[in-house]
Tab-separated table of C-alpha atoms in Angstrom:
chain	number	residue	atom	x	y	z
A	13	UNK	CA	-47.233	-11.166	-55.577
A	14	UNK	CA	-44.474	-9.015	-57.575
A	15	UNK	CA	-46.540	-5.813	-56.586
A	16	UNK	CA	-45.071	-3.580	-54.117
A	17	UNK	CA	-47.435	-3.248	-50.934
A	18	UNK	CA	-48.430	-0.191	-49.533
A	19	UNK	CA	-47.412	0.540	-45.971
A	20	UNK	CA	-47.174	2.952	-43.337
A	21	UNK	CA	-43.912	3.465	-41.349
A	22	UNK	CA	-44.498	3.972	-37.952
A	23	UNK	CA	-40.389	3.890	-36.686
A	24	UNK	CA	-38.169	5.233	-39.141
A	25	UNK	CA	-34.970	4.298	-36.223
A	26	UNK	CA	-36.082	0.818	-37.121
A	27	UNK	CA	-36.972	0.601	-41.133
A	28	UNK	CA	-33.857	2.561	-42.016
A	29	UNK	CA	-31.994	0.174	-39.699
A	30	UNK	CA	-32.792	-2.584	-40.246
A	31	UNK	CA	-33.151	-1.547	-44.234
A	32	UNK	CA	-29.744	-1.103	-43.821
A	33	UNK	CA	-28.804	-4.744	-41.758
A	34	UNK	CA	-30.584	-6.021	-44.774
A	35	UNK	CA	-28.273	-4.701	-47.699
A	36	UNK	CA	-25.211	-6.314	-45.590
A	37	UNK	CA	-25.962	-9.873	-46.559
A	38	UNK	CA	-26.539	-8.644	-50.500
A	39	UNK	CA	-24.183	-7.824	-53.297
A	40	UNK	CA	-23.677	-4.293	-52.359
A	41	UNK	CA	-21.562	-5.522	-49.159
A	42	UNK	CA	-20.098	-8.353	-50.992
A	43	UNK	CA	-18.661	-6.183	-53.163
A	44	UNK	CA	-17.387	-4.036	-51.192
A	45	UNK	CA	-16.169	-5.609	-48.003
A	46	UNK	CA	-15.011	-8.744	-49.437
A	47	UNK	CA	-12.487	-7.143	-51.594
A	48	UNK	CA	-11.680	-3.911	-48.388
A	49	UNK	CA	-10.407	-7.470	-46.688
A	50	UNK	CA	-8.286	-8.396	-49.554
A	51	UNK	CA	-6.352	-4.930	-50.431
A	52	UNK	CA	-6.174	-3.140	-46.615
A	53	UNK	CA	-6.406	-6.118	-44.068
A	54	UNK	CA	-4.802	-9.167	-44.892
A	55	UNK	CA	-4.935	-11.722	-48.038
A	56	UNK	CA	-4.745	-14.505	-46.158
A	57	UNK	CA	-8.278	-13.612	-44.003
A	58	UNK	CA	-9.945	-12.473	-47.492
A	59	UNK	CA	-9.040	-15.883	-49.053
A	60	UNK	CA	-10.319	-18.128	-45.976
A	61	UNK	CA	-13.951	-15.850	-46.013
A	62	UNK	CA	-14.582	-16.380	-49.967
A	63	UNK	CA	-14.105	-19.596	-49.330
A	64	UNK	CA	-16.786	-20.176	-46.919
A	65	UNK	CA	-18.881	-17.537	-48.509
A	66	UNK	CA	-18.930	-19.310	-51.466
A	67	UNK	CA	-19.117	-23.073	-50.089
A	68	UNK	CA	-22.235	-21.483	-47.530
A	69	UNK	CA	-24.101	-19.623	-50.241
A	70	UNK	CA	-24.311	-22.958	-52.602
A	71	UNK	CA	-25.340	-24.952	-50.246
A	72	UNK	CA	-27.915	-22.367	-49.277
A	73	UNK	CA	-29.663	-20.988	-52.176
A	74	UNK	CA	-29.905	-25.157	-53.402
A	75	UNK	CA	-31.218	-26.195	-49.727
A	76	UNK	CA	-34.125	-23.452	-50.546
A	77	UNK	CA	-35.027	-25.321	-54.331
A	78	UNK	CA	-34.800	-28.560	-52.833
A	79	UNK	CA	-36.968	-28.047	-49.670
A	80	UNK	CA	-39.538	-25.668	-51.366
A	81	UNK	CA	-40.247	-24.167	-48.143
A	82	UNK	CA	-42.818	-21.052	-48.799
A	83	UNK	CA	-41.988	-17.369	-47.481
A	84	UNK	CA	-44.330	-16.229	-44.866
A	85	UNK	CA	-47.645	-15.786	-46.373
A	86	UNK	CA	-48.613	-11.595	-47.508
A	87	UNK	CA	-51.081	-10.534	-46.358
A	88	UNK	CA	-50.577	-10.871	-42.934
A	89	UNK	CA	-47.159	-10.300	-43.507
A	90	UNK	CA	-46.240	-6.843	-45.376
A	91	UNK	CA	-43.107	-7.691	-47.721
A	92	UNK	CA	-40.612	-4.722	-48.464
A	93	UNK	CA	-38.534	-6.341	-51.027
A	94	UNK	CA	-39.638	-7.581	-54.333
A	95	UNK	CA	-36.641	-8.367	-55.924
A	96	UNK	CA	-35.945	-12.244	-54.400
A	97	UNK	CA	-40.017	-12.189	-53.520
A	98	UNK	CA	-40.160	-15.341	-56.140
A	99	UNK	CA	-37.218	-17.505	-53.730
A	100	UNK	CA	-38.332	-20.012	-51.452
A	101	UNK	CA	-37.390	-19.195	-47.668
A	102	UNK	CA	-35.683	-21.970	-45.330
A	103	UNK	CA	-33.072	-21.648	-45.181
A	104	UNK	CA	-32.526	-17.774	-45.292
A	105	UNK	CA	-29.238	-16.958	-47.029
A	106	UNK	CA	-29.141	-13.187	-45.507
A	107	UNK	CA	-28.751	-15.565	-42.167
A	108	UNK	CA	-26.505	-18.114	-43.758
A	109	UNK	CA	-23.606	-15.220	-45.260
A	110	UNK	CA	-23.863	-13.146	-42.255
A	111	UNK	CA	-23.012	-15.616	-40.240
A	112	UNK	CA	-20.719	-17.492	-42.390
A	113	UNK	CA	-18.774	-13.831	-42.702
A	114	UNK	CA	-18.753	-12.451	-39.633
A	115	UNK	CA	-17.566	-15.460	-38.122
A	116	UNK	CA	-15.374	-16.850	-40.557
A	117	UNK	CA	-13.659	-13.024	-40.338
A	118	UNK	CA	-13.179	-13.511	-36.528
A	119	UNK	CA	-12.088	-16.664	-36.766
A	120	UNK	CA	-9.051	-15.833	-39.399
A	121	UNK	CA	-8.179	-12.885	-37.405
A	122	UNK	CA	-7.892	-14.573	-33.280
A	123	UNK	CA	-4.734	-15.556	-34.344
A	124	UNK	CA	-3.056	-13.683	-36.368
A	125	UNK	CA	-3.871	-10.579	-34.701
A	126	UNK	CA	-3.973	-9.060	-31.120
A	127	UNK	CA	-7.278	-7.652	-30.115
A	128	UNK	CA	-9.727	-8.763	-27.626
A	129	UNK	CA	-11.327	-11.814	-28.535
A	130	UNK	CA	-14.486	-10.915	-26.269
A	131	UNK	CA	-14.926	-7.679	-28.741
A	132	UNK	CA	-14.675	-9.590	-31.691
A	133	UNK	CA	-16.826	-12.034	-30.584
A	134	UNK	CA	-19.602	-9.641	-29.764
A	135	UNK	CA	-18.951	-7.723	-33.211
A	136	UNK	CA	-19.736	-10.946	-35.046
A	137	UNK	CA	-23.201	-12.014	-32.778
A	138	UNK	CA	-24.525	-8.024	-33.394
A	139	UNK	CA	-23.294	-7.885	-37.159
A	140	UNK	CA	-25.482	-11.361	-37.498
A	141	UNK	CA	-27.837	-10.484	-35.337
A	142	UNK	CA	-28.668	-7.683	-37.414
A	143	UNK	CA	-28.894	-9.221	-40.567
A	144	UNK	CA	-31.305	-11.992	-39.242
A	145	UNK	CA	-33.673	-9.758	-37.124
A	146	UNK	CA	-33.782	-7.725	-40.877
A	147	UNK	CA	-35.153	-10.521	-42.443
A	148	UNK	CA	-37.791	-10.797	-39.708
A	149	UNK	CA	-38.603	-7.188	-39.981
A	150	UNK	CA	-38.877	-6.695	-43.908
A	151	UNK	CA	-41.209	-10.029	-43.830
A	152	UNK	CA	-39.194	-11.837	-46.020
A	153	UNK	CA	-38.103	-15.211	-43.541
A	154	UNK	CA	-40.031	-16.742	-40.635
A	155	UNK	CA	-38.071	-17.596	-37.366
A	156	UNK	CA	-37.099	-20.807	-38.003
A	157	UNK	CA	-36.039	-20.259	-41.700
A	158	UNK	CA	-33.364	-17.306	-40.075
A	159	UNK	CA	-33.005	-20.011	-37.665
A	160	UNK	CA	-31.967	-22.713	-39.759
A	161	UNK	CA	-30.007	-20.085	-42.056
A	162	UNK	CA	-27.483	-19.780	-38.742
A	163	UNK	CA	-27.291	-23.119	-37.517
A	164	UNK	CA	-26.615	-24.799	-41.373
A	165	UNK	CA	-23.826	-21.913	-41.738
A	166	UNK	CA	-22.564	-22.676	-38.082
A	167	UNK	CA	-21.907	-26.291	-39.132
A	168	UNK	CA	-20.403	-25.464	-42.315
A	169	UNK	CA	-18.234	-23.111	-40.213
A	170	UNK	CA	-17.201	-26.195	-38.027
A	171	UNK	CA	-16.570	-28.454	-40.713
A	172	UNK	CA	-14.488	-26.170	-42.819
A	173	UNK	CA	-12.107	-24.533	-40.083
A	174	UNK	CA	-10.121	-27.646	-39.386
A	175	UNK	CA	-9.304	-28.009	-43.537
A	176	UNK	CA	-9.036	-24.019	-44.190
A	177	UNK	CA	-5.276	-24.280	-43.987
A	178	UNK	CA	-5.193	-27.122	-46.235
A	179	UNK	CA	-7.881	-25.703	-48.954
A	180	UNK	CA	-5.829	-22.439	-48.785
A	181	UNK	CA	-2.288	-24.349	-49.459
A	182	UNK	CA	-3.852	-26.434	-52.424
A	183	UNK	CA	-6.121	-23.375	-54.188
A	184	UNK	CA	-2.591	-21.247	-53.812
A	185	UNK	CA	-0.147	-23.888	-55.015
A	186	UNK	CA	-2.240	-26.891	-57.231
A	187	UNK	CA	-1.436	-26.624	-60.666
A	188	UNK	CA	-4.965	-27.773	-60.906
A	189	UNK	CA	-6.579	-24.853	-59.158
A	190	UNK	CA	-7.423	-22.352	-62.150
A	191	UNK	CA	-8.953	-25.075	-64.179
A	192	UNK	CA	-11.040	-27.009	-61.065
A	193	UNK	CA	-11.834	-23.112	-59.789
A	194	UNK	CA	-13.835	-22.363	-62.962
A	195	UNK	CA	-14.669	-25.675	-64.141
A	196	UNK	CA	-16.433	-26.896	-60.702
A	197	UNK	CA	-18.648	-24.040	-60.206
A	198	UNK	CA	-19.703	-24.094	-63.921
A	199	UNK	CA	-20.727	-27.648	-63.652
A	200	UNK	CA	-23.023	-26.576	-60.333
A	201	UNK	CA	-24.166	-23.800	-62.049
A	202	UNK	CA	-25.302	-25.703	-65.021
A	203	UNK	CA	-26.599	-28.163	-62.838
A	204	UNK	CA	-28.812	-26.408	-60.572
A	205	UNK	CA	-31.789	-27.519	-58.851
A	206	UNK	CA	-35.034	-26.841	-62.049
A	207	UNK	CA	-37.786	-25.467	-60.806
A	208	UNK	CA	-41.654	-24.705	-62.510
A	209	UNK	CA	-41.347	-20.994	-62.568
A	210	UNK	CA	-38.243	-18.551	-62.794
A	211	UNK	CA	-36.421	-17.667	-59.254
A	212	UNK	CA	-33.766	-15.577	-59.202
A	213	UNK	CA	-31.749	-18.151	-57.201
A	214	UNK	CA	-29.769	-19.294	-59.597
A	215	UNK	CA	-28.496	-16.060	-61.487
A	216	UNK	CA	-27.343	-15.252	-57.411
A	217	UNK	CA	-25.720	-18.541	-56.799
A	218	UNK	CA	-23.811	-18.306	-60.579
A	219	UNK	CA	-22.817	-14.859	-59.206
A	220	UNK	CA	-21.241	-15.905	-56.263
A	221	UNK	CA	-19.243	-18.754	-57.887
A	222	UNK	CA	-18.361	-16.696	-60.580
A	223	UNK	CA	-16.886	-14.332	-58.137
A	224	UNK	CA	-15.099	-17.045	-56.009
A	225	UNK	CA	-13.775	-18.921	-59.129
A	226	UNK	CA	-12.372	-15.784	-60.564
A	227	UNK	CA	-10.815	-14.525	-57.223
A	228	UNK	CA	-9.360	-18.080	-56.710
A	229	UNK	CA	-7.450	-17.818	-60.095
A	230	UNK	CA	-6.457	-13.989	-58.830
A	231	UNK	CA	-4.459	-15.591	-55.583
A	232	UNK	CA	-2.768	-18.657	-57.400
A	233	UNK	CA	-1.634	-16.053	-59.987
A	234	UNK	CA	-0.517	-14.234	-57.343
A	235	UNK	CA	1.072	-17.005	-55.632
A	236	UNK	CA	2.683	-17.828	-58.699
A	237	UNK	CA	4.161	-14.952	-59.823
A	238	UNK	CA	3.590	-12.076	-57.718
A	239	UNK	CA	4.553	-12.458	-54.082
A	240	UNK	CA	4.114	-15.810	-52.502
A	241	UNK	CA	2.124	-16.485	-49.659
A	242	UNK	CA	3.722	-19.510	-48.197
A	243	UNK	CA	7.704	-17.992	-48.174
A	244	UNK	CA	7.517	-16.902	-44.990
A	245	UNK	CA	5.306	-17.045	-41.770
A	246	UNK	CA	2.484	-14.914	-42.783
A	247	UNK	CA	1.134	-13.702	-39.010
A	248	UNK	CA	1.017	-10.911	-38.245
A	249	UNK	CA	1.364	-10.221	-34.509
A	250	UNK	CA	-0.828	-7.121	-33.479
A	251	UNK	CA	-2.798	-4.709	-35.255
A	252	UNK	CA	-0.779	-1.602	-36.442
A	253	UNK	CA	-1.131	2.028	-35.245
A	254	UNK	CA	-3.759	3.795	-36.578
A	255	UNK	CA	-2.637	6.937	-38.395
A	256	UNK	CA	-4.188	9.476	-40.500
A	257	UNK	CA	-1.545	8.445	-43.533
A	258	UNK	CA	-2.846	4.680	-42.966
A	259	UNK	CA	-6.063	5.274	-43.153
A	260	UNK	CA	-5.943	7.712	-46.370
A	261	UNK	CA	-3.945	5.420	-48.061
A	262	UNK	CA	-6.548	2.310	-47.206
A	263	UNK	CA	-9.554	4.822	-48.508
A	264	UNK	CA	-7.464	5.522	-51.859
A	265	UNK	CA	-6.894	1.896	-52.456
A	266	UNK	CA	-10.356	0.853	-51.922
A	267	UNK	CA	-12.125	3.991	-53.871
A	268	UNK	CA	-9.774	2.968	-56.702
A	269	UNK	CA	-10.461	-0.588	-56.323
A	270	UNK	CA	-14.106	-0.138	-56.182
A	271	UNK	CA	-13.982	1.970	-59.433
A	272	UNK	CA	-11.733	-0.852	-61.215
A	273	UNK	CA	-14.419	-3.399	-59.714
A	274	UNK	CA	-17.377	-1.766	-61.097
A	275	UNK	CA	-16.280	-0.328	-64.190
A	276	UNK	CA	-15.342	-4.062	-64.539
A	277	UNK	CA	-18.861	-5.078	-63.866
A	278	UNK	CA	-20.581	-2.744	-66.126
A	279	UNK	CA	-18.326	-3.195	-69.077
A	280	UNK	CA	-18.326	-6.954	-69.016
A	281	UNK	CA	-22.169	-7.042	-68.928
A	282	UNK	CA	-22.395	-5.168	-71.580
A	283	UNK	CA	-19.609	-7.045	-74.099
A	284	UNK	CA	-21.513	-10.891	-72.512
A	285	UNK	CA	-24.788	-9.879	-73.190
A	286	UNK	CA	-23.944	-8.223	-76.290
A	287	UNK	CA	-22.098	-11.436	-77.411
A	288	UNK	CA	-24.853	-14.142	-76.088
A	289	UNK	CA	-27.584	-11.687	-77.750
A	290	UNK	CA	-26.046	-11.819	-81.106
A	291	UNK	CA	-25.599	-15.751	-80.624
A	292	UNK	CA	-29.078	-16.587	-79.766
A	293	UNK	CA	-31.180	-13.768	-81.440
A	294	UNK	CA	-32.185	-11.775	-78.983
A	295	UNK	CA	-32.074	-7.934	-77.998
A	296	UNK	CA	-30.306	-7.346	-74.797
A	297	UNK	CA	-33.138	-5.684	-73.500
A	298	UNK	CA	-35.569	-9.241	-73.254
A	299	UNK	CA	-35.608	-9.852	-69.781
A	300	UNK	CA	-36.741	-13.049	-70.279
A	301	UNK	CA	-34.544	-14.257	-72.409
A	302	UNK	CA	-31.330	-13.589	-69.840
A	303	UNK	CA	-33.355	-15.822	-67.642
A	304	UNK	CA	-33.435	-18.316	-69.919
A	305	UNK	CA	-30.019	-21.469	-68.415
A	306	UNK	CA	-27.621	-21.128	-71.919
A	307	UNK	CA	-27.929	-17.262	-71.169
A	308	UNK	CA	-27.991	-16.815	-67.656
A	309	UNK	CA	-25.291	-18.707	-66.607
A	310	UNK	CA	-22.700	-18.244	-69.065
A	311	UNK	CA	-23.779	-13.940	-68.459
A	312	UNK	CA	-23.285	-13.807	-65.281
A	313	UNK	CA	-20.165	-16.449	-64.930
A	314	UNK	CA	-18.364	-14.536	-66.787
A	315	UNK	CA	-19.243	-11.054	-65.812
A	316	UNK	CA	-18.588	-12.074	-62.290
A	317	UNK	CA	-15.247	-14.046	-62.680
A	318	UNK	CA	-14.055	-10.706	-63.875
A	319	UNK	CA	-15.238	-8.733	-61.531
A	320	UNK	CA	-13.196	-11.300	-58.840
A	321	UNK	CA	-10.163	-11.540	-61.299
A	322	UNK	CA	-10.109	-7.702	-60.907
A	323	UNK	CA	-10.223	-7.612	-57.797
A	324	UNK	CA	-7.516	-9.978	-56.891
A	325	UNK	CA	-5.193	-9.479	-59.734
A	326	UNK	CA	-5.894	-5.733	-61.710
A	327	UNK	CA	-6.104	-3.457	-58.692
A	328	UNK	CA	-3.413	-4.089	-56.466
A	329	UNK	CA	-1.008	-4.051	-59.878
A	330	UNK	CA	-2.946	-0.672	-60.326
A	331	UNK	CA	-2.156	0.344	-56.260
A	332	UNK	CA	1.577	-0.937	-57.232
A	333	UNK	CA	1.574	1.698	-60.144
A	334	UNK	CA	0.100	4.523	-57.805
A	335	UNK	CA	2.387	4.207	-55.178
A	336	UNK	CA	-0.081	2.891	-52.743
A	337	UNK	CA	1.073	-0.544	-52.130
């Protein structure tokens, strides 16, 4: 089941597609639109989407371990991923964060910004769209799993948009939030669903609340001591002109932001697993050994939260310093 079928492609228009629509509900969009949000749109919007990204996510990758719903069977189906091959499938989380993102963007942006609400609205249903019919298409989900995936993540929506203002006052101003923001998601982490064989389900769900806890303690630093969010009214009433200054200075800030972000990544991975190898005895090579709860969590936690903290905190002081605040 871990081997790599063979297959013939018969529409390249639609495998690079929707190869494509695939990688936007995994870490390589995450990481780069998530944080795009935070240093060239608007704080604010960023904050409200890891919020739901990361509430949506749990509740998705545990929904799959507690249901134990099976992918579609292969062969008929031809799979062309591997990687998450070893997850259950309802609900699918491609579904669930596509959703949960597209939506949650257009609904921090109606009203703080002029644009057509019918074009927004229509950006969100094709950016979703996308993503689910992907799932369909690489064989990974059924229907009703990319189904469900929506509908669970259009609830959550629902439920959370009423308290966002609220969630985003407390996490900014609670002299409680950097010790509940790391100490909450470690306890889910540690207390994931078990399963009978390995599933890569948790090491994603620890990296997504690693992210989100370390971002959260990025903005209530911020809010504490850089510029505070709650001073002033912070709409902003109309999207700005687009020039060719504005949008050089948004591509510095995010290539430099995605270099800080990475290099972040890489070099906490490497001082973790060097520090968790020496503790239990193994070489940081033993794939099986990360796998293993007192390594996988604590590994990826941390690399994570630093990779958020980074984000949030390290790069726009670095923007400051280069003049491209």
């Amino acid at each position: 089941q871990g081997r790599a079928q063979k297959y013939i492609v018969k529409n390249y228009f639609y495998y690079y597609l929707f190869k494509f629509s695939a990688a936007l509900g995994e870490e390589v969009f995450y990481i780069t639109f998530l944080p795009f949000t935070y240093w060239n749109i608007d704080p604010s919007v960023s904050r409200r989407m890891i919020i739901v990204w990361s509430v949506v996510m749990y509740i998705g990758q545990v929904s799959k371990d507690i249901l134990k719903w099976p992918r579609p069977l292969s062969p008929p189906v031809v799979k062309l991923e591997m990687r998450t091959v070893a997850e259950y499938g309802m609900p699918s989380t491609h579904a669930m964060a596509a959703t949960a993102i597209s939506f949650s963007f257009l609904m921090a942006t109606m009203n703080q910004y002029k644009y057509p609400f019918e074009l927004g609205l229509v950006a969100a249903f094709v950016f979703s769209m996308l993503v689910c019919l992907s799932r369909l298409y690489m064989g990974m989900h059924t229907v009703l799993d990319v189904i469900g995936g929506a509908l669970i993540s259009a609830v959550l929506l629902v439920l959370l948009y009423p308290a966002w203002d609220v969630i985003d006052h407390l996490l900014l101003t609670s002299p409680f939030c950097p010790l509940l923001s790391i100490v909450v998601p470690l306890v889910l982490c540690y207390n994931y669903p078990k399963l009978d064989f390995y599933s890569p389900t948790r090491g994603d769900t620890t990296t997504i609340l690693g992210a989100g806890a370390g971002a959260t303690v990025g903005f209530w630093l911020n809010n504490q001591y850089a510029a505070p969010a709650y001073t002033s009214e912070n709409f902003q009433l109309g999207i700005p002109l687009i020039t060719s200054k504005i949008v050089v200075v948004a591509l510095a800030r995010f290539f430099v932001g995605i270099f800080v972000v990475l290099l972040t990544r890489e070099l906490m991975k490497s001082m973790v697993l060097g520090m968790l190898g020496y503790r239990y005895k193994f070489p940081i090579g033993d794939r099986e050994a990360r796998r293993r709860l007192e390594v996988e969590v604590p590994y990826k936690f941390i690399t994570y939260s630093s990779v958020g903290f980074s984000a949030t905190v390290v790069v726009p002081l670095l923007h400051e310093l280069l003049g491209l605040m």
